[in-house]
Every structure is written in structure tokens, then in C-alpha cells.
Amino acid sequence: MGIPTVTAARILKGQLNGQSGEETQLEMDKFPFVSLAKTYNTNAQVPDSAGTATAYLCGVKANEGTVGVSAAAVRSQCNTTEGNEVTSILRWAKEAGKSVGIVTTTRVNHATPSASYAHSVDRDWYSDNEMPADALRDGCKDIARQLFENIPNIDVVMGGGRKYMFPKNTSDVEYPGVAKHSGTRKDGRNLVQEWTNKTKNKRGHYVWNKKQLLSLNPASVDYLLGLFEPADLMYNLERNPETDPSLTEMVEVAIKILKKNPNGFYLLVEGGRIDHGHHEGKAKQALHETVEMDRAIGQAHLMTSVHDTLTLVTADHSHVFNFGGYTVRGNTIFGLAPMLSDVDQMPFTSIIYGNGPGYKVINGGRENVSTVDYQANNYQAQAAVPLTMETHGGEDVAVFAKGPLAHLLHGVHEQNYIPHVMAYAACIGQNQDHCVRPSGAAVLRPVLSSTAALLTVARILC
């Protein structure tokens, strides 16, 4: 969700409401403080989502492809894990007595959510099925397993990723007989059943569809595990509104459960499929995902108070996505520029990618976009360089902030500064000197009772 994505989504939001779009305000636009975050990984100028998630959740920059470990860990080398683990703002909040939650539109063991609870030198170790034999032999754990074992009693977990929780070849409850959706675990463990057994006397509930989710009474739920797809959730444009919850609906349920804790809560919310749309060159999918993320931000605003809740909205990185072409005011964001190219005399869309799958050569030249449906949901916008998957961008991303001590996010910061601001505001983690009463008594006086961190993030597929 780079700044071009934010701007384009703002226009789309307005146009969905019958306006020209440019004058529209996103919910994140209303936040009073804005800063920029430098996103590079310790070994990468243009980052991936694992290293960036580690930065803004754990407070240290990391190598690309690694989650919850410092830069001393080497990607895919299991024996570099031990001793290099770093902990996250989610763990700090849990240890301080707050309720904690994770809501994502990707797999719950994907790069961003996993950085909040896992320590893995390879972001792709979703289950033991994806791990090499030497890593298993050396004692490394897959990320799905770490979700349930590393931080006891994460209060709310919602997203996709069912297949990584069940024994290999176990049929999926929603897609029985579809081999690619079947369980993947080689160790024979049923992590969902283990979680259910552990929480059944603690008001714990497991759900896998929207009806089950919305039938719950949050007042009588203390632990919730919701896995709504075998892998990532459907794009919002393709989501079945009868069976699949939206990001906004998941956020509403999560906050209702978490806010019961008088000590407050921490919530990580990821609109992760914004990134997927861009990687596939499908700008319409990416921008509709961004608008849905903004709806979730609005829902969170209605359910929390700016006086006691710090809310941050940011991205882990950008993409090589942009729009231009001197379009007139109110031009559909998915429309054509008002002129032809003065080189090949053909039309072009305002939206364009620097690289990706939208690169096409027809009869030795650029495809004439007027011959295709360039406003289709899955249209792949033209790209300058042919790639199977579009890449991330390397520029800074915006950080929007509101609530107690939100002013600490201003100017240009390293990305790993972000969780330290949240911890400082909430009086959790290591730096608590400012929380001691003037009398000197060792009593914490938190600045705020709830920390809700809404972090829009993305991932890389390679």
C-alpha cells in the first residue's frame, strides 16, 4: 500500500459513492499525524514482507524472507535461528496482561501475521510439509505450529490457512475432494483440534464460515480461531458475502471480544491481499482491497476512543504501481488517458506498472487496450518489463497515526521505530521508565488502555 495505492483508492472510494473521487477522504486521511517509514531490509534495497513485518512488529530490521529473527539469522539456514529470535509488540502486550489478536485476509501463517508470533529463518515454512529435511532434523518448527505454541493463548486469530493445520491429505471441510485444499501436515497433527481441546473450557470457539462467526455472542467468547479458507481469503470483489466474512466484519468481532479486557488490547489487522492484486498486475483487485481495508479502519474508529487508543495505519512496502497520463478530473481510476501515445499512436490506461504480467507484445508492438476490457476485475494493467509476478517498490511508505502519543510519528523514520512508539505509549515492553509515578513508586501508569494497531501490509510471492 504505497502512496500511489492510497491516492488511487481514495479516488475509487469516491467514485463508488458517485463522486468524482479526488476530493474524497479515506478514513486514514483523517488521522492527524503522518510520517514516512524507510522500508529497506538489512540485506535488500527493495524489501520483502517478512523482513519489513519483523521491523514494524519486533522493532529490529531483518533480512528478507525471515520473520521474528534478527539480521544475524540467514534465510533457510535453520541452525542460525537459535539465539537470534526477537519478540514482537503482540508478545509485549500479552505479557503486560492485554488481550491480543490477529486479523488478516491472507493465511494466518503468512509473512506479516507470523512476524508477530514466530521465529523462522524462512517465511515459506508454512507447515512441516514445506520444510527441508535438514531443518526438521535440526529442530526448527513450522510457522503454523509456532502460532499455537510460541505465545500461549492468543485471544483472537482470524484469516485463512486451514490446510496447514491438518494432517496431509485430510479433506477440507469447505472443498472436500479438491486435492490442493487438503491438509499438508506430515507430522499427523490436527492443530485445530488441539486448540479446540485446550480452549473448550475457556469459552473458546473455532469457526470456518461467516454464519458461524456472526452467530457468536462476543460477550461469551474469550478465545476465537477463525480459518475461512484453505489458503488466502478470496479477493473482496470475488468474496461470497453469504459464506465469507469481510475484513470489516472480522475486525468488528475481534474488537468486541478483545475490548472486554480492562487492561486493554492490541490488534494487528492486515489487508494483505492488496499486495496480491498488485503482484498479479490486477489493479482493480488491489484497489478494492484497499477500500475494504479503509472500511475496516472506519469500523475500528467507531468502536474505540481516540482518547485511549493509539491507531496506526501503514504498509510494509510499496509496489511499482502508479497512475498518470494527464487524466481529467473525475476520470474513472481504471480508465484511459485522454490522449494517444505520441510514439505508437495507441491509447493507454492511466494505471500502469513498472513491471509484471501485464507486459504484452501484439504484432511486434504494444497491445491496443481499446480492444480489451480494461475495466474488468482481473484485467492485468500494462507493464514496462515482462515478469510473471510484479515486484515491490523500494520507496518510503506512509504511517498514519491518531490517539495518545501519535505525535511521535512525524518526519521520516526507520521502519523499526514503529513498535517502539506503540510500546512507549502503552507502557509495555522494556522501556517503562516514563511510566513510574512521580513519587518513585514502581507502579505503572499507562498512557492508554488499548493499543489497536491497524497495519495494512503486503507480501512477496517469490
XYZ file of C-alpha atoms in Angstrom:
462
model
C 0.000 0.000 0.000
C 2.366 2.638 -1.251
C 1.236 6.249 -1.554
C 0.071 5.830 -5.196
C -2.189 2.997 -3.971
C -3.580 5.198 -1.196
C -4.317 8.020 -3.645
C -5.911 5.749 -6.242
C -8.025 4.032 -3.569
C -9.207 7.433 -2.360
C -10.422 8.227 -5.880
C -12.040 4.806 -6.197
C -13.851 5.202 -2.875
C -15.326 8.492 -4.034
C -16.301 7.128 -7.428
C -18.042 4.155 -5.799
C -20.133 6.780 -3.994
C -20.983 8.655 -7.182
C -18.430 11.435 -6.755
C -15.528 12.425 -8.957
C -13.236 10.922 -6.311
C -10.279 13.243 -5.951
C -11.870 15.248 -3.132
C -12.854 12.161 -1.123
C -11.366 11.424 2.282
C -10.249 7.967 3.258
C -10.585 7.114 6.922
C -6.807 7.102 7.190
C -6.730 10.598 5.633
C -8.478 11.868 8.765
C -5.614 10.871 11.067
C -3.875 13.999 12.377
C -0.289 12.736 12.209
C 1.537 11.348 9.187
C 5.147 10.251 8.774
C 7.225 8.242 6.344
C 8.915 4.912 7.040
C 12.061 3.669 5.306
C 11.351 0.092 4.308
C 14.656 -1.436 3.221
C 15.686 -4.795 4.710
C 19.134 -5.275 6.199
C 20.208 -7.070 3.025
C 17.771 -5.613 0.475
C 17.227 -2.174 -1.004
C 13.742 -3.205 -2.158
C 12.273 -5.252 0.695
C 10.061 -8.284 1.155
C 7.172 -8.544 3.590
C 8.847 -10.833 6.109
C 11.761 -8.528 6.875
C 9.525 -5.457 6.923
C 6.940 -7.115 9.197
C 9.741 -8.016 11.586
C 10.770 -4.349 11.565
C 7.388 -2.806 12.387
C 6.288 -5.561 14.757
C 9.518 -6.541 16.525
C 11.448 -3.287 16.373
C 14.531 -4.546 14.531
C 15.294 -4.603 10.838
C 15.868 -8.070 9.412
C 16.943 -9.939 6.301
C 14.420 -10.510 3.535
C 12.488 -13.751 3.861
C 12.942 -14.115 7.628
C 10.377 -13.474 10.380
C 10.901 -12.835 14.072
C 14.684 -13.150 13.924
C 17.457 -10.578 13.764
C 19.749 -9.968 10.805
C 22.223 -12.457 12.304
C 19.893 -15.214 11.055
C 20.414 -16.440 7.485
C 17.438 -17.277 5.295
C 16.669 -21.006 5.085
C 19.557 -21.955 7.406
C 17.832 -23.489 10.406
C 20.972 -23.561 12.547
C 21.133 -19.752 12.518
C 17.783 -19.409 14.332
C 18.674 -20.112 17.938
C 19.873 -17.100 19.844
C 18.707 -14.682 17.156
C 14.988 -14.655 17.991
C 13.321 -11.268 18.530
C 9.928 -10.679 20.157
C 7.003 -8.610 18.929
C 4.691 -5.891 20.166
C 1.970 -8.562 20.322
C 4.033 -10.587 22.802
C 4.890 -7.480 24.823
C 1.181 -6.637 25.059
C 0.229 -10.175 26.051
C 2.877 -10.288 28.752
C 1.548 -6.967 30.079
C -1.895 -8.515 30.581
C -3.595 -7.157 27.499
C -5.747 -9.211 25.149
C -4.199 -9.663 21.711
C -5.483 -10.517 18.273
C -4.542 -11.055 14.642
C -6.902 -10.485 11.705
C -5.718 -10.946 8.126
C -7.014 -11.582 4.622
C -4.027 -13.841 3.938
C -3.025 -17.073 5.618
C -2.662 -16.612 9.369
C 0.839 -18.069 8.994
C 1.800 -15.687 6.224
C 4.710 -13.229 6.434
C 3.025 -10.370 8.269
C 0.998 -12.200 10.918
C 3.789 -14.712 11.508
C 6.258 -11.967 12.441
C 4.086 -11.265 15.486
C 4.483 -14.754 16.966
C 7.005 -16.877 15.018
C 10.763 -17.118 14.764
C 11.551 -18.594 11.372
C 14.518 -18.198 9.050
C 12.187 -18.924 6.141
C 8.798 -17.267 5.676
C 7.696 -20.116 3.389
C 7.836 -22.797 6.097
C 4.039 -22.693 6.460
C 3.833 -26.301 7.707
C 6.349 -29.102 8.076
C 5.429 -30.141 4.519
C 7.219 -27.050 3.156
C 10.366 -27.540 5.228
C 13.559 -29.295 4.081
C 14.604 -32.450 5.909
C 17.691 -30.855 7.444
C 15.627 -28.042 9.009
C 13.292 -30.559 10.621
C 16.238 -32.633 11.748
C 17.870 -29.579 13.321
C 14.741 -28.850 15.345
C 13.163 -25.909 13.526
C 9.387 -25.632 13.825
C 6.986 -24.756 11.026
C 5.116 -21.460 11.341
C 1.621 -22.962 11.766
C 2.860 -24.918 14.760
C 4.506 -21.828 16.220
C 1.171 -19.978 16.050
C -0.203 -22.295 18.705
C 2.952 -22.947 20.731
C 5.054 -19.769 20.955
C 2.657 -17.340 22.643
C 0.126 -19.151 24.818
C -3.471 -18.031 24.464
C -3.522 -15.518 21.630
C -7.097 -14.383 22.160
C -8.262 -13.889 18.564
C -6.846 -15.293 15.320
C -8.764 -14.860 12.054
C -7.786 -15.319 8.430
C -7.021 -18.173 6.052
C -4.613 -21.087 6.136
C -6.734 -24.083 7.155
C -4.789 -26.629 5.131
C -1.586 -26.065 7.088
C -3.309 -27.067 10.331
C -4.498 -30.553 9.315
C -2.783 -33.888 8.571
C -1.681 -34.497 4.993
C -4.496 -35.450 2.595
C -7.251 -34.608 5.100
C -10.165 -33.287 3.009
C -11.032 -29.656 3.549
C -14.389 -29.012 5.205
C -15.430 -26.479 2.538
C -13.844 -28.055 -0.547
C -13.959 -31.829 0.018
C -12.189 -33.790 -2.673
C -10.199 -30.820 -4.003
C -6.646 -32.071 -3.560
C -4.914 -28.669 -3.476
C -7.054 -27.661 -0.480
C -6.362 -30.804 1.561
C -4.261 -30.872 4.702
C -0.491 -30.641 4.337
C 0.974 -31.682 7.696
C 3.379 -34.605 7.654
C 3.523 -34.932 11.439
C -0.109 -36.069 11.550
C -1.113 -33.330 13.976
C -4.516 -31.654 13.849
C -3.649 -28.236 15.246
C -7.254 -27.025 15.136
C -8.448 -29.961 17.220
C -5.590 -29.465 19.665
C -6.544 -25.793 20.031
C -10.223 -26.692 20.449
C -9.428 -29.232 23.167
C -7.273 -26.719 25.021
C -9.845 -23.913 24.956
C -13.144 -25.789 25.237
C -13.407 -24.983 28.956
C -12.153 -21.436 28.421
C -15.000 -20.169 26.220
C -13.037 -20.864 23.061
C -14.696 -21.189 19.641
C -13.443 -22.356 16.243
C -15.316 -21.162 13.126
C -14.713 -21.567 9.406
C -17.516 -19.563 7.763
C -19.336 -16.254 8.091
C -22.544 -17.715 9.501
C -20.678 -19.361 12.368
C -18.697 -16.189 13.032
C -21.652 -13.826 13.143
C -23.750 -16.222 15.220
C -21.296 -15.914 18.109
C -22.077 -13.675 21.055
C -18.758 -11.888 21.633
C -19.696 -11.332 25.278
C -19.461 -15.088 25.848
C -16.320 -15.683 23.748
C -12.848 -15.335 25.226
C -10.849 -17.155 22.538
C -11.618 -17.281 18.837
C -9.932 -19.125 15.986
C -11.433 -18.410 12.573
C -9.956 -20.045 9.473
C -12.110 -19.172 6.487
C -10.145 -20.600 3.546
C -7.538 -23.351 2.975
C -5.008 -20.667 1.979
C -5.606 -16.926 1.475
C -9.095 -15.431 1.640
C -10.872 -14.577 -1.586
C -10.454 -11.117 -3.072
C -13.229 -8.874 -1.771
C -14.605 -8.469 -5.306
C -14.909 -12.260 -5.553
C -15.952 -12.966 -1.978
C -19.225 -14.782 -1.377
C -20.972 -12.376 1.025
C -23.181 -15.188 2.288
C -20.382 -17.510 3.388
C -17.173 -15.455 3.629
C -16.717 -12.636 6.154
C -15.267 -9.318 5.041
C -12.251 -7.778 6.699
C -14.555 -5.215 8.310
C -16.789 -7.917 9.768
C -13.802 -9.775 11.194
C -12.446 -6.579 12.755
C -15.793 -5.809 14.388
C -15.993 -9.229 16.039
C -12.347 -9.111 17.085
C -12.657 -5.753 18.833
C -15.865 -6.798 20.602
C -14.019 -9.762 22.097
C -10.743 -8.008 22.880
C -12.113 -4.802 24.395
C -13.672 -6.719 27.296
C -10.238 -6.796 28.940
C -9.947 -3.857 31.397
C -6.184 -3.825 30.731
C -6.814 -3.047 27.065
C -5.837 -4.844 23.895
C -3.510 -4.993 20.926
C -4.875 -5.895 17.493
C -2.950 -6.436 14.263
C -5.122 -6.095 11.155
C -3.706 -6.901 7.726
C -5.290 -6.142 4.367
C -2.745 -8.454 2.821
C -4.410 -9.100 -0.498
C -3.790 -5.531 -1.608
C -0.318 -6.850 -2.272
C -1.524 -9.930 -4.124
C -3.582 -7.864 -6.524
C -0.544 -5.773 -7.378
C 1.727 -8.809 -7.801
C -0.757 -10.186 -10.322
C -0.995 -6.847 -12.110
C -4.678 -6.686 -11.185
C -5.017 -3.099 -10.058
C -8.790 -3.308 -9.684
C -8.488 -6.135 -7.174
C -5.732 -4.319 -5.253
C -7.624 -1.023 -5.034
C -10.906 -2.630 -3.971
C -8.944 -4.454 -1.263
C -7.603 -1.074 -0.137
C -11.092 0.430 0.021
C -12.215 -2.533 2.150
C -9.223 -2.004 4.431
C -10.333 1.587 4.825
C -13.830 0.417 5.788
C -12.235 -1.733 8.490
C -10.339 1.318 9.767
C -13.640 3.195 9.931
C -15.251 0.344 11.865
C -12.399 0.336 14.355
C -12.817 4.097 14.775
C -16.469 3.651 15.727
C -15.586 1.040 18.346
C -12.645 2.750 20.049
C -11.818 6.128 21.535
C -9.061 8.389 20.294
C -8.515 9.323 23.941
C -7.280 5.887 24.988
C -6.485 4.028 21.769
C -3.442 4.550 19.572
C -4.205 3.539 15.989
C -1.577 3.276 13.268
C -2.105 2.571 9.586
C 0.881 1.773 7.426
C 2.277 -0.586 4.823
C 5.242 -2.882 4.868
C 6.324 -1.734 1.393
C 5.146 -0.269 -1.879
C 4.775 -1.659 -5.429
C 5.829 -0.474 -8.889
C 2.253 0.743 -9.399
C 1.296 4.233 -10.492
C -1.257 6.237 -12.444
C -0.882 9.277 -14.672
C -1.424 10.373 -18.243
C -2.974 13.795 -17.550
C -6.438 12.372 -16.915
C -9.241 14.890 -16.418
C -10.993 15.439 -13.100
C -13.398 12.585 -12.335
C -11.946 10.208 -14.927
C -12.610 6.645 -13.781
C -9.487 5.481 -11.994
C -9.467 2.397 -14.228
C -9.957 4.448 -17.403
C -7.864 5.650 -20.317
C -5.613 8.670 -20.502
C -7.219 11.419 -22.631
C -4.621 11.215 -25.388
C -2.926 8.630 -27.569
C 0.734 7.811 -27.227
C 2.730 10.114 -29.484
C 5.100 7.226 -30.167
C 2.891 4.270 -31.121
C -0.361 6.265 -31.600
C -2.337 3.888 -29.378
C -4.395 4.538 -26.222
C -3.155 3.668 -22.761
C -4.711 3.295 -19.327
C -3.942 5.774 -16.593
C -2.882 2.908 -14.314
C 0.377 1.254 -15.257
C 3.022 -0.982 -13.667
C 6.782 -0.729 -13.955
C 6.977 -4.489 -14.400
C 4.756 -7.548 -14.202
C 2.477 -9.919 -16.104
C 0.656 -7.144 -17.983
C 3.502 -6.793 -20.493
C 2.252 -7.995 -23.891
C 3.547 -7.708 -27.450
C 0.967 -7.979 -30.264
C 2.241 -7.980 -33.854
C 5.546 -6.599 -32.695
C 4.091 -3.720 -30.706
C 2.186 -2.786 -27.566
C -1.300 -4.218 -27.190
C -4.104 -1.836 -28.159
C -6.012 -1.609 -24.879
C -9.148 -0.380 -26.634
C -9.579 -3.929 -27.981
C -9.831 -5.460 -24.495
C -11.987 -4.914 -21.392
C -9.520 -2.841 -19.407
C -12.091 -2.280 -16.640
C -12.589 -5.990 -15.917
C -11.944 -7.150 -12.356
C -8.957 -9.250 -13.372
C -7.553 -7.098 -16.163
C -3.766 -7.003 -15.903
C -2.613 -3.445 -16.460
C 0.183 -2.888 -18.965
C 3.712 -3.148 -17.625
C 7.034 -1.878 -18.964
C 9.031 -5.043 -18.200
C 7.716 -8.626 -18.540
C 7.670 -10.601 -15.289
C 5.498 -13.477 -14.110
C 4.807 -11.521 -10.925
C 5.160 -7.767 -10.412
C 7.714 -6.673 -7.825
C 7.660 -4.499 -4.746
C 8.741 -0.870 -4.824
C 11.525 0.498 -2.688
C 10.260 3.956 -1.743
C 9.142 5.077 1.711
C 5.596 4.318 2.843
C 3.195 6.487 4.830
C 2.421 5.956 8.505
C -0.895 7.465 9.631
C -1.355 7.850 13.388
C -4.028 9.003 15.833
C -4.529 8.683 19.569
C -2.260 9.089 22.605
C 1.328 9.992 21.693
C 0.550 9.716 17.966
C 2.687 12.839 17.517
C 5.761 10.641 17.970
C 5.179 9.533 14.394
C 6.327 12.522 12.368
C 9.058 13.159 9.855
C 10.989 10.264 8.319
C 11.765 7.229 10.460
C 13.316 3.826 10.132
C 10.502 1.284 9.909
C 11.587 -0.485 13.090
C 10.820 2.698 15.069
C 7.078 1.967 14.819
C 6.572 -0.720 17.508
C 8.711 1.206 19.972
C 6.268 4.124 19.708
C 3.346 1.785 20.362
C 5.093 0.175 23.322
C 6.102 3.554 24.761
C 2.537 4.831 24.527
C 1.051 1.692 26.085
C 3.709 1.316 28.809
C 4.614 -2.193 27.715
C 7.889 -3.778 26.696
C 11.315 -2.875 28.040
C 11.239 0.923 28.183
C 8.873 1.791 31.024
C 10.843 4.436 32.922
C 8.339 7.103 31.910
C 5.522 5.038 33.406
C 6.674 5.324 37.028
C 4.656 7.630 39.280
C 6.380 10.868 40.320
C 6.595 9.530 43.882
C 9.022 6.923 42.637
C 6.755 4.015 43.470
C 7.192 1.207 40.972
C 3.643 1.403 39.705
C 2.882 1.605 36.016
C 0.644 4.368 34.816
C -0.168 3.511 31.215
C -0.757 6.399 28.888
C -3.570 4.477 27.218
C -5.593 1.390 27.988
C -5.839 -0.015 24.477
C -3.448 -0.219 21.587
C -5.110 -1.059 18.307
C -2.589 -1.259 15.512
C -4.176 -1.447 12.095
C -1.355 -2.283 9.771
C -2.026 -2.705 6.094
C 0.661 -4.877 4.699
C 1.649 -6.891 1.747
C 3.778 -9.819 0.764
C 6.081 -11.058 -1.928
C 5.353 -14.281 -3.763
C 8.849 -15.243 -4.820
